[in-house]
PDB file of C-alpha atoms in Angstrom:
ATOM      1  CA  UNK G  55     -23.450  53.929   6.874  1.00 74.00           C
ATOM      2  CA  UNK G  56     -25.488  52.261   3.794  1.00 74.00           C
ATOM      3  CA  UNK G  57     -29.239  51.778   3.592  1.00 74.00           C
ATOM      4  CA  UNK G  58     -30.397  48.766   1.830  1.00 74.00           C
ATOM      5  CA  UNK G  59     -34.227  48.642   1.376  1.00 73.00           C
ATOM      6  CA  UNK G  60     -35.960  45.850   0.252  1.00 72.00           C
ATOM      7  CA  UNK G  61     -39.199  44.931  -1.462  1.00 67.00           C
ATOM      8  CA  UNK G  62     -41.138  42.154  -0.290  1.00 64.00           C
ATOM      9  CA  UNK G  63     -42.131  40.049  -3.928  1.00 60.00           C
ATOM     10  CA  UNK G  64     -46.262  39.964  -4.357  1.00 61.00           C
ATOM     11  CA  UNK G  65     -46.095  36.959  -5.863  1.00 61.00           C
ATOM     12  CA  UNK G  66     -45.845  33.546  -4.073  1.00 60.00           C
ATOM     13  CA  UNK G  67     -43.855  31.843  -6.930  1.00 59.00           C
ATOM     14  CA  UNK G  68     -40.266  32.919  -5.943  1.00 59.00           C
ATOM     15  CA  UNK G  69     -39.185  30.127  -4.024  1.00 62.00           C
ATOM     16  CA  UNK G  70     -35.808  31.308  -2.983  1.00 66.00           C
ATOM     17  CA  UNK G  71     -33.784  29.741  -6.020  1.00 67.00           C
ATOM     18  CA  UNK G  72     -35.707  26.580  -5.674  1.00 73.00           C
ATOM     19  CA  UNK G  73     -37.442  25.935  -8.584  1.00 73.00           C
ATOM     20  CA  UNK G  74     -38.371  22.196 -10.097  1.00 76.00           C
ATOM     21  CA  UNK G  75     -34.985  21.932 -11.170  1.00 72.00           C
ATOM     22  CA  UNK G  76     -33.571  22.829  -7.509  1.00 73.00           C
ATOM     23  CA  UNK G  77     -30.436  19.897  -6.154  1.00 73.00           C
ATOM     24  CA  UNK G  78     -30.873  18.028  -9.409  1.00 75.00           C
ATOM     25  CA  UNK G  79     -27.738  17.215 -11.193  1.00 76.00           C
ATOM     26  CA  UNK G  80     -26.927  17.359 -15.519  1.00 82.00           C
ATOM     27  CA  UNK G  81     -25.613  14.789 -17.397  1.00 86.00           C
ATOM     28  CA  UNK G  82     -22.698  17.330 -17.686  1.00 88.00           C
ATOM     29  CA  UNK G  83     -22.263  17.670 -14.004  1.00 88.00           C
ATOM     30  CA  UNK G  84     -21.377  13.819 -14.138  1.00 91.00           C
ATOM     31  CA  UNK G  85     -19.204  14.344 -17.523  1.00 93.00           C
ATOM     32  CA  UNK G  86     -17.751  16.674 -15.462  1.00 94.00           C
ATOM     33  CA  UNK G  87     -16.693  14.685 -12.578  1.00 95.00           C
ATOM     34  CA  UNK G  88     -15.421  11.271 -14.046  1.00 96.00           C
ATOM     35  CA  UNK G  89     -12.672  13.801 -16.333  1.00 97.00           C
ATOM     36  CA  UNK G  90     -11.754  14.980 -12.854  1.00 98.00           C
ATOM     37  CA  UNK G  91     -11.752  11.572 -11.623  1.00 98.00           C
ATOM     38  CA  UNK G  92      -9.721  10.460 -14.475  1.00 98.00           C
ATOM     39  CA  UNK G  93      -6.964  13.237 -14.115  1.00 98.00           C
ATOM     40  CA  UNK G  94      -6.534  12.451 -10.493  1.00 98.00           C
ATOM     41  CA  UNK G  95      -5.813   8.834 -11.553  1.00 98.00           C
ATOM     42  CA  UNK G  96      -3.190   9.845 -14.262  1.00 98.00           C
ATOM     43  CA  UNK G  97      -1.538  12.684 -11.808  1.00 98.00           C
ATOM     44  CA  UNK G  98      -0.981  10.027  -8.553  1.00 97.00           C
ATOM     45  CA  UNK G  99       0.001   7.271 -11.027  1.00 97.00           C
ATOM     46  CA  UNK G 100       2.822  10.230 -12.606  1.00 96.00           C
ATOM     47  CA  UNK G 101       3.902  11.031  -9.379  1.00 96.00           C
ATOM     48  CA  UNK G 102       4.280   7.309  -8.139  1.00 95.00           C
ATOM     49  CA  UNK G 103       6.465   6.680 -11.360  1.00 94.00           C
ATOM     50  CA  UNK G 104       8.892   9.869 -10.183  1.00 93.00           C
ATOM     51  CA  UNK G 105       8.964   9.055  -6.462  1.00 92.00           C
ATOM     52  CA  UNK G 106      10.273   5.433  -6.957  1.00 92.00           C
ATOM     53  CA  UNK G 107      12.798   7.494  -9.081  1.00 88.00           C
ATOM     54  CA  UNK G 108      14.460   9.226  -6.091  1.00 88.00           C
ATOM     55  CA  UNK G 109      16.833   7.802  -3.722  1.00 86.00           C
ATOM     56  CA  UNK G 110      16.303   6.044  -0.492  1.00 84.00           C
ATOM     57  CA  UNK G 111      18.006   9.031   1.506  1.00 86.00           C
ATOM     58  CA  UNK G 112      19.498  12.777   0.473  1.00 84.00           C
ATOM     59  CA  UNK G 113      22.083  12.421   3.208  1.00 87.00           C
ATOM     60  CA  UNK G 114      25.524  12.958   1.890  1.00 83.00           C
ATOM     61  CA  UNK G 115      27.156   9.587   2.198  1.00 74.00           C
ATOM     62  CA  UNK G 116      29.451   8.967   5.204  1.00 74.00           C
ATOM     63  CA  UNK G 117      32.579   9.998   3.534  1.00 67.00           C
ATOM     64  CA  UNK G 118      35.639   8.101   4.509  1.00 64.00           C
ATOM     65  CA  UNK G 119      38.482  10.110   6.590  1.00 61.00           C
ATOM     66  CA  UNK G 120      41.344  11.957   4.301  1.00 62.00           C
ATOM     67  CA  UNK G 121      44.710  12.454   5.400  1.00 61.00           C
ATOM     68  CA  UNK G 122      44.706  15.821   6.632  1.00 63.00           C
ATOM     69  CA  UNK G 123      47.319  16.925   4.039  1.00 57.00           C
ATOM     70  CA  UNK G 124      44.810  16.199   0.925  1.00 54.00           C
ATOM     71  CA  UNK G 125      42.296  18.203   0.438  1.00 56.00           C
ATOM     72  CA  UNK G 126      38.767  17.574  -1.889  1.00 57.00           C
ATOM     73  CA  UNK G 127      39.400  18.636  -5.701  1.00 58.00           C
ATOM     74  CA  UNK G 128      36.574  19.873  -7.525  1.00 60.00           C
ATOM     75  CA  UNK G 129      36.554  20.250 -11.190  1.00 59.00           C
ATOM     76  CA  UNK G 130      34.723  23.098 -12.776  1.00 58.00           C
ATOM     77  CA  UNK G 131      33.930  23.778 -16.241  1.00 54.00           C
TER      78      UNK G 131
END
């Protein structure tokens, strides 16, 4: 078991974290989030452009009936 004993500050000026600057945002906050912004655009745009690529269905298509004598060749290299 751990003992953690605290202080209490003197002073009145510790606001918690909440100084003058406290929930405003920098200019490189917003620099920040239109390069994210931007990325997202170019990613769903990239990944529209490959999934009009792909084919309607991956089913196998409905292969017509052999004679039961012939069998499928495959070639391999």
């Amino acid at each position: 078991m751990a003992f953690v004993a605290v202080q209490p500050s003197n002073t009145n000026d510790d606001k918690g974290g909440q100084g003058e600057d406290f929930g405003k945002s920098s200019p490189v906050g917003l620099v920040l989030l239109i390069v994210f912004f931007i990325a997202v655009f170019f990613l769903v745009k990239s990944m529209n452009k490959h999934i009009k690529g792909l084919p309607a269905s991956f089913d196998e298509p409905a292969a017509e009936e052999k004679p039961s004598g012939a069998a499928s060749e495959t070639k391999k290299d």
